[in-house]
Short mmCIF file of C-alpha atoms and ligand atoms in Angstrom, two decimals:
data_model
loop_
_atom_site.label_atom_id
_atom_site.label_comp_id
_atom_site.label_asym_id
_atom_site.label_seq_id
_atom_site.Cartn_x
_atom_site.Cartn_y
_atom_site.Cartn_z
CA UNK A 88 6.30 9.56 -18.69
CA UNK A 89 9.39 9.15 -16.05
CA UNK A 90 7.35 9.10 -12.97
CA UNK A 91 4.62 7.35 -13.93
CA UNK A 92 3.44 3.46 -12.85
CA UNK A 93 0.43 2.64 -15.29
CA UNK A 94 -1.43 -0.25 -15.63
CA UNK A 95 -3.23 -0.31 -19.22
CA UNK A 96 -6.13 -2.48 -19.88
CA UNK A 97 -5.08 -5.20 -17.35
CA UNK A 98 -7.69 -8.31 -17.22
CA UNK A 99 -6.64 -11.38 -15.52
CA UNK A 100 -9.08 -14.56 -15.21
CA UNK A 101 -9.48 -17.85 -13.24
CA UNK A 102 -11.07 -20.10 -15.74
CA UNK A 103 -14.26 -18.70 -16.65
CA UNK A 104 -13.76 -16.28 -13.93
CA UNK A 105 -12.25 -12.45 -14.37
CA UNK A 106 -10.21 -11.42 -11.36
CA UNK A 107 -9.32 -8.43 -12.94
CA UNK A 108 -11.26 -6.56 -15.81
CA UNK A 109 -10.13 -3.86 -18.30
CA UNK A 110 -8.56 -1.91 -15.25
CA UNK A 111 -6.84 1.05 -16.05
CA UNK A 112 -4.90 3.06 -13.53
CA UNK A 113 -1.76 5.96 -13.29
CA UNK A 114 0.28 6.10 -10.01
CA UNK A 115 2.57 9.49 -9.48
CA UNK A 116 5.46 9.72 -7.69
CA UNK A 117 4.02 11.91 -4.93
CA UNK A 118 1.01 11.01 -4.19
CA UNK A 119 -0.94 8.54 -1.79
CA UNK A 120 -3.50 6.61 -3.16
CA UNK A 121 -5.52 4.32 -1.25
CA UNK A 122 -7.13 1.18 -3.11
CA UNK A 123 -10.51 0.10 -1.34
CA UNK A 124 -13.40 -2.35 -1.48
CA UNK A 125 -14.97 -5.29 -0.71
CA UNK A 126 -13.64 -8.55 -0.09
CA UNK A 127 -12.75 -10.44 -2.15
CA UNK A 128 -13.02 -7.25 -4.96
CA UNK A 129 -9.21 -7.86 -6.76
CA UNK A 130 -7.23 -5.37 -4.19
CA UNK A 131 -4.53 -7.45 -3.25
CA UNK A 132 -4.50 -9.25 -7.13
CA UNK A 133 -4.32 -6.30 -8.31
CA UNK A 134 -1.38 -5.06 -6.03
CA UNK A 135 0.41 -8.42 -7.30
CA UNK A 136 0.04 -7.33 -11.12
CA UNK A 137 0.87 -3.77 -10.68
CA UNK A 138 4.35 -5.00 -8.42
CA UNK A 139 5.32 -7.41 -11.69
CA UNK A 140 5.08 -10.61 -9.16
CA UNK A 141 1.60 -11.79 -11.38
CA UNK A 142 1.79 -11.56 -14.93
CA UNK A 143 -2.06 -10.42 -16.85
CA UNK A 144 -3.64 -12.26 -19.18
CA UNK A 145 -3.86 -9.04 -21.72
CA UNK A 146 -3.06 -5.35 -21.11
CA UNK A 147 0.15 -4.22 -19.50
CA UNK A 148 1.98 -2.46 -16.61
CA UNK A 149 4.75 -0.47 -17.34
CA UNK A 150 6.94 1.94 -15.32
CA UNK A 151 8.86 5.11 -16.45
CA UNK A 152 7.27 4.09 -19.74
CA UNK A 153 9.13 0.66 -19.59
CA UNK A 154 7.03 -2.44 -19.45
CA UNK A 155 7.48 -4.49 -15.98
CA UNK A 156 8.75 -7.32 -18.02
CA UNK A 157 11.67 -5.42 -19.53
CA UNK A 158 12.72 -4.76 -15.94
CA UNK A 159 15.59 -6.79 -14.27
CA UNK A 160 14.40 -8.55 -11.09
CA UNK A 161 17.50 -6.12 -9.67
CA UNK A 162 16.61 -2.99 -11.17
CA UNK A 163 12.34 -3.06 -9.89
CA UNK A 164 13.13 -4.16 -7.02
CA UNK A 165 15.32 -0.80 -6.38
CA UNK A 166 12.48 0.99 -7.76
CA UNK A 167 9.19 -0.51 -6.15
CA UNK A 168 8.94 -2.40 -2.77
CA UNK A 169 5.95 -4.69 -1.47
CA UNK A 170 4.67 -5.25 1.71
CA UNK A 171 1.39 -8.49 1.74
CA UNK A 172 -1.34 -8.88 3.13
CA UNK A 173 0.07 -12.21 4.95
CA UNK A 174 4.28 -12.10 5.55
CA UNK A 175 4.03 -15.78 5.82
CA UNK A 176 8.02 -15.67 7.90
CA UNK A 177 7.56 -18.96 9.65
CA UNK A 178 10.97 -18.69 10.53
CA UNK A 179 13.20 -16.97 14.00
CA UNK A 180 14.96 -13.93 12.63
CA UNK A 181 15.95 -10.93 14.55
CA UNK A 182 13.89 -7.57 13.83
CA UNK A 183 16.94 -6.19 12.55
CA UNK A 184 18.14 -8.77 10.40
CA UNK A 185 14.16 -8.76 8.44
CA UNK A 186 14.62 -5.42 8.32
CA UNK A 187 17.78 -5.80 6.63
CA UNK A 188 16.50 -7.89 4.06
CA UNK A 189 15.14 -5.20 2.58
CA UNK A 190 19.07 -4.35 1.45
CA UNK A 191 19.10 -7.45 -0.69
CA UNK A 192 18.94 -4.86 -4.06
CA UNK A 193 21.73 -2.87 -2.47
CA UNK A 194 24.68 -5.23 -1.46
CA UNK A 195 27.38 -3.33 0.99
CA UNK A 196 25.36 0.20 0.46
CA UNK A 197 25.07 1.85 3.88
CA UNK A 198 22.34 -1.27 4.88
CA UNK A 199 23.43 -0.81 9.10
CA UNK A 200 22.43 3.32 8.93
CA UNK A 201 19.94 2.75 7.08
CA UNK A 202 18.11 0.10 8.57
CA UNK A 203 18.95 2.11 12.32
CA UNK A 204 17.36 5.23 10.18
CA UNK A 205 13.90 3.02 9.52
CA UNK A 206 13.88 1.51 12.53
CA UNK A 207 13.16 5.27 14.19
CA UNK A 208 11.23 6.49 11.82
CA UNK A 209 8.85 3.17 12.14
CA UNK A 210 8.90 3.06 15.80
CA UNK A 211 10.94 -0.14 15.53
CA UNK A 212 13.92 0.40 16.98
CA UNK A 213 11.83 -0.84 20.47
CA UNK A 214 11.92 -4.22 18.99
CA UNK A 215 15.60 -4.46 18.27
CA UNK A 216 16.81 -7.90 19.13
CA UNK A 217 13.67 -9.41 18.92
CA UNK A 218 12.66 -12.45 17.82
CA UNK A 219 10.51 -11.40 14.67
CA UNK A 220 8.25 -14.67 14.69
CA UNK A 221 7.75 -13.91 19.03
CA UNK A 222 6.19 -10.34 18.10
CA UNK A 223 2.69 -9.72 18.16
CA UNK A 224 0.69 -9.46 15.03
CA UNK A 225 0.53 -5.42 14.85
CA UNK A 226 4.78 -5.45 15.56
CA UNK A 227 4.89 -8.20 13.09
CA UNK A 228 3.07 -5.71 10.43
CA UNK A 229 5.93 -2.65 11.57
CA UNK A 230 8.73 -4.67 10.93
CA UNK A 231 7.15 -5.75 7.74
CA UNK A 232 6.67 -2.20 6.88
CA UNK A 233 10.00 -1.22 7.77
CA UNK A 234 11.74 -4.02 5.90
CA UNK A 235 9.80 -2.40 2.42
CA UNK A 236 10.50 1.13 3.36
CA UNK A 237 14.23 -0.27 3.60
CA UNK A 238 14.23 -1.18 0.35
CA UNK A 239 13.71 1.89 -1.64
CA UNK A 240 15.97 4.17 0.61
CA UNK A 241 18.92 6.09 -0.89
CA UNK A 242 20.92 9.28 -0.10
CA UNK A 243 18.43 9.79 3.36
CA UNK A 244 15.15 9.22 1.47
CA UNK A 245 12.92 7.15 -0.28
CA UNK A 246 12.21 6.67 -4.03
CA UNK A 247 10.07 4.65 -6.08
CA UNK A 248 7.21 2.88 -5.52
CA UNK A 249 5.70 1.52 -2.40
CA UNK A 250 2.94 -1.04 -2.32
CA UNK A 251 1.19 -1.97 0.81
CA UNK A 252 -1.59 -4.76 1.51
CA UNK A 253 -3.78 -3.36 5.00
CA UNK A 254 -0.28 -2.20 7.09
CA UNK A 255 -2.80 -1.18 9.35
CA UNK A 256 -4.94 -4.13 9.81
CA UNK A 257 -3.45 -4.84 13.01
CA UNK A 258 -1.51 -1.58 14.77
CA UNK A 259 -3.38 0.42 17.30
CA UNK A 260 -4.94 3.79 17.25
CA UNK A 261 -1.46 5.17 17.77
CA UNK A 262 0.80 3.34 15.46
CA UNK A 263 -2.01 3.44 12.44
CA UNK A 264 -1.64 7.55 12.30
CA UNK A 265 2.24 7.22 13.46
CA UNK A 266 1.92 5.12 10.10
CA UNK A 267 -0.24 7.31 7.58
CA UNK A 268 1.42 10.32 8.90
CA UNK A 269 4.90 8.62 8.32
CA UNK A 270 3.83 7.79 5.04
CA UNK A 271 2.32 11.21 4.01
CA UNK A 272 5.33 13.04 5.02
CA UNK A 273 7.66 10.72 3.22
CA UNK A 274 5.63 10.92 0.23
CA UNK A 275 5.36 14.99 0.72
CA UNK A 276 9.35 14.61 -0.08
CA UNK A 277 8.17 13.97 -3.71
CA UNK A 278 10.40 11.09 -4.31
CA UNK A 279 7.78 7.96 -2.95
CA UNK A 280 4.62 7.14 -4.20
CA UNK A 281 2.36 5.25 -2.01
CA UNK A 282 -0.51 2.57 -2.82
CA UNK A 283 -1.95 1.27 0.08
CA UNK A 284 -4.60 -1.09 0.24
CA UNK A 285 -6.86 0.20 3.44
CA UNK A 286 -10.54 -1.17 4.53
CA UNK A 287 -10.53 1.75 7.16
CA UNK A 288 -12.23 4.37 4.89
CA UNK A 289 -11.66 7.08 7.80
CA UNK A 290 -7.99 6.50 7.45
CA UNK A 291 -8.22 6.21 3.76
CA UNK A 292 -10.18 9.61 3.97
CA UNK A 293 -7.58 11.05 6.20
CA UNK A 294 -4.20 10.44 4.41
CA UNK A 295 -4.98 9.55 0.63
CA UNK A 296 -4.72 11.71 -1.90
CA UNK A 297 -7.04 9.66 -4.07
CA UNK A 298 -8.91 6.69 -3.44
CA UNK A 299 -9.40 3.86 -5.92
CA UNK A 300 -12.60 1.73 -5.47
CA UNK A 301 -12.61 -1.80 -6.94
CA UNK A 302 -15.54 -3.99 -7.10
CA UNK A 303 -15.61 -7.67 -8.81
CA UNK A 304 -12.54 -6.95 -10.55
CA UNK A 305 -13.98 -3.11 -11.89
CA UNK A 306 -12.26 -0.03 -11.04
CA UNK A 307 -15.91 1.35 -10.51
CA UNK A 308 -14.58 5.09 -8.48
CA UNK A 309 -11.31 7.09 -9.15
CA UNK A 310 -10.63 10.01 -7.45
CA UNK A 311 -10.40 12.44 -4.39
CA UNK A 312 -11.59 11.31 -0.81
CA UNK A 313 -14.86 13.42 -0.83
CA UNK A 314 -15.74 12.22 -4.54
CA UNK A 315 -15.15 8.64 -3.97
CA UNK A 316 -16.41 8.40 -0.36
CA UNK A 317 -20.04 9.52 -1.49
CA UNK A 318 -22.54 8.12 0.75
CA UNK A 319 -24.77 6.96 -2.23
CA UNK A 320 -21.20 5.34 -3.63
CA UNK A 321 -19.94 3.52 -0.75
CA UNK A 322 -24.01 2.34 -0.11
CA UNK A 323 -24.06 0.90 -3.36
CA UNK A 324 -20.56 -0.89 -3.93
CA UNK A 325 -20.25 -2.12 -0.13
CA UNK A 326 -24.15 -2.87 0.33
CA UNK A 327 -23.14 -1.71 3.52
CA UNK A 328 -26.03 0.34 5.59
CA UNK A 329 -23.92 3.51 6.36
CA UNK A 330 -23.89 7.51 6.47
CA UNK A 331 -21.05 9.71 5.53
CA UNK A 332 -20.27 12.91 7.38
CA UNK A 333 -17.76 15.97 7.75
CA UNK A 334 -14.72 15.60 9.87
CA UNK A 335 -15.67 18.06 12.61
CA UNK A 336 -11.30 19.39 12.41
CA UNK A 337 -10.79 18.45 8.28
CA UNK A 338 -12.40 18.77 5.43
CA UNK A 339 -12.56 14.92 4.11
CA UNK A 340 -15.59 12.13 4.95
CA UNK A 341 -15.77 10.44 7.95
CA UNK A 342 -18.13 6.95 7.34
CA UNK A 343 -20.16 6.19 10.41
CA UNK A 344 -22.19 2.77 10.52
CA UNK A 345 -25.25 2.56 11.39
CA UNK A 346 -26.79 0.29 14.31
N1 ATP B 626 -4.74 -18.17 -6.56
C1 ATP B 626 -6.06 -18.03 -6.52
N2 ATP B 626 -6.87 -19.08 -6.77
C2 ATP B 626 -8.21 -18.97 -6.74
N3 ATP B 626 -8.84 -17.81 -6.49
C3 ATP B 626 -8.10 -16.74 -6.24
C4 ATP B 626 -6.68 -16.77 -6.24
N4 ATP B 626 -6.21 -15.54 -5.95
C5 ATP B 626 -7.31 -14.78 -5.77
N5 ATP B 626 -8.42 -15.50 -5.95
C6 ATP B 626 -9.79 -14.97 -5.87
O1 ATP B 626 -9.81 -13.71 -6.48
C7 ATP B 626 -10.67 -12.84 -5.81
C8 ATP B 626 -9.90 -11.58 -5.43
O2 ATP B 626 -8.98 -11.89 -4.41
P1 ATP B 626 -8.12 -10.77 -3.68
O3 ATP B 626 -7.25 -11.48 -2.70
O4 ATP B 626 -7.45 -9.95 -4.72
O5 ATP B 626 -9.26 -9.92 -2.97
P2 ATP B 626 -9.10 -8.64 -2.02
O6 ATP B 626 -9.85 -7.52 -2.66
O7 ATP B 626 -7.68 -8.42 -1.69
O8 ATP B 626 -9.93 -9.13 -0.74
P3 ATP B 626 -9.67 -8.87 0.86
O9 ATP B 626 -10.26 -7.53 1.16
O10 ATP B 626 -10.47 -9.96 1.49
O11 ATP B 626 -8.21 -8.97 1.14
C9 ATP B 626 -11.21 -13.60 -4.61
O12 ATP B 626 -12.49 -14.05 -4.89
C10 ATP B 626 -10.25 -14.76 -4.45
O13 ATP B 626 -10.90 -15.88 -3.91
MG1 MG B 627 -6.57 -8.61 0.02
#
């Protein structure tokens, strides 16, 4: 019951509409777990109702068996940080200083090691003095990352919850496995648990523990890479024209498209 995020029954409409239906779903501190599928399937409305910033129209989210509601704004966000899809910062800020933000929950505790701590470990600290709105798109996503990973670090680690909307939409072949692996160790530390919203199935494959498919609202496939990356699966959900092989170095699916 302590480490546990669960959604119960969560269904959230738009009029007639149902953005989000009956979805049911346990994150443990631990353990990365990649949320896939289509556009447009609920991924990042979901994200918003399991981070308390969307309320659902019936069924609840609760965490260490406390409902999200029951939560002070303070309190979650020590316990669960959120990085979007879009950052939306229209506004000149030094790297260092959006980093920092991520403090907010933690006035006056350690924020300058801390931040130079996540900075490394991000591959940020190139960026220092920086004018965050000047950086390209995939730096833009780093800092972004860097400023949620800030905000559930204590006592030289991480804890809680950490929910991310594509981090990897925009980083290069290098910085999207500096990323996952980043994100596996930290999570191997068994304080962090990490959702992460990923349309690269390969990298989903590679670094998940489990692998959530939504489509249309559903939670259709819950489970390990090589049950939920199924070639017959992934055909039928994505409509996509695709076959599914072996890593030639790991044992997890590799999706290749065809021509
Ligand atoms: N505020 C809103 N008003 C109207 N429709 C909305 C709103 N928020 C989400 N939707 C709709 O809900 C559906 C799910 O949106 P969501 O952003 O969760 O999809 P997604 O799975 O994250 O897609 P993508 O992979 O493109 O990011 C979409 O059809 C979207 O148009
Ligand atoms: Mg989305």
């Amino acid at each position: 019951m302590v480490d546990l995020l669960q959604a119960r029954n969560v269904t959230l409409c738009l009029g007639e509409r149902k953005l989000l239906d009956d979805i049911n779903l346990t994150l443990s501190v631990g353990e990365v777990v990649a949320l896939i599928g289509p556009n447009g399937a609920g991924k990042s409305t979901l994200l918003r109702v399991l981070t308390g910033f969307q309320l659902p129209d019936s069924g609840e989210v609760s965490l260490a068996g406390r409902a999200l509601n029951d939560w002070s704004g303070e309190a979650l966000s020590r316990k669960r940080a959120v990085m979007r899809q879009r950052s939306g910062m229209a506004f000149s800020w030094a790297v260092e200083d959006v980093i920092a933000m991520g403090r907010a929950p933690w006035p006056g505790k350690e924020t300058k090691s801390v931040v130079r701590e996540v900075m490394a470990l991000t591959g940020c600290d190139t960026l220092a003095g920086r004018d965050f709105c000047q950086l390209s798109g995939g730096e833009q996503q780093r800092v972004q990352l860097a400023r949620a990973l800030t905000q559930l670090w204590f006592e030289g680690q991480p804890h809680g919850w950490l929910f991310l909307d594509e981090p990897t939409s925009a980083l290069d072949l290098y910085h999207q496995q500096h990323i996952l692996r980043l994100l596996r160790r930290l999570s191997l530390m068994g304080t962090l648990s990490v959702c992460v919203v990923l349309h690269d199935l390969n990298l989903a494959a590679l670094w998940a523990d489990r692998i959530v498919l939504l489509h249309e609202g559903r939670l259709v496939a819950n489970g390990s890479p090589q049950e939920v990356l199924d070639e017959t699966t992934l055909q039928h959900w994505y409509q996509a024209d695709l076959r599914v092989f072996r890593h030639p170095e790991h044992p997890v699916p590799q999706v290749w498209l065809k021509q």
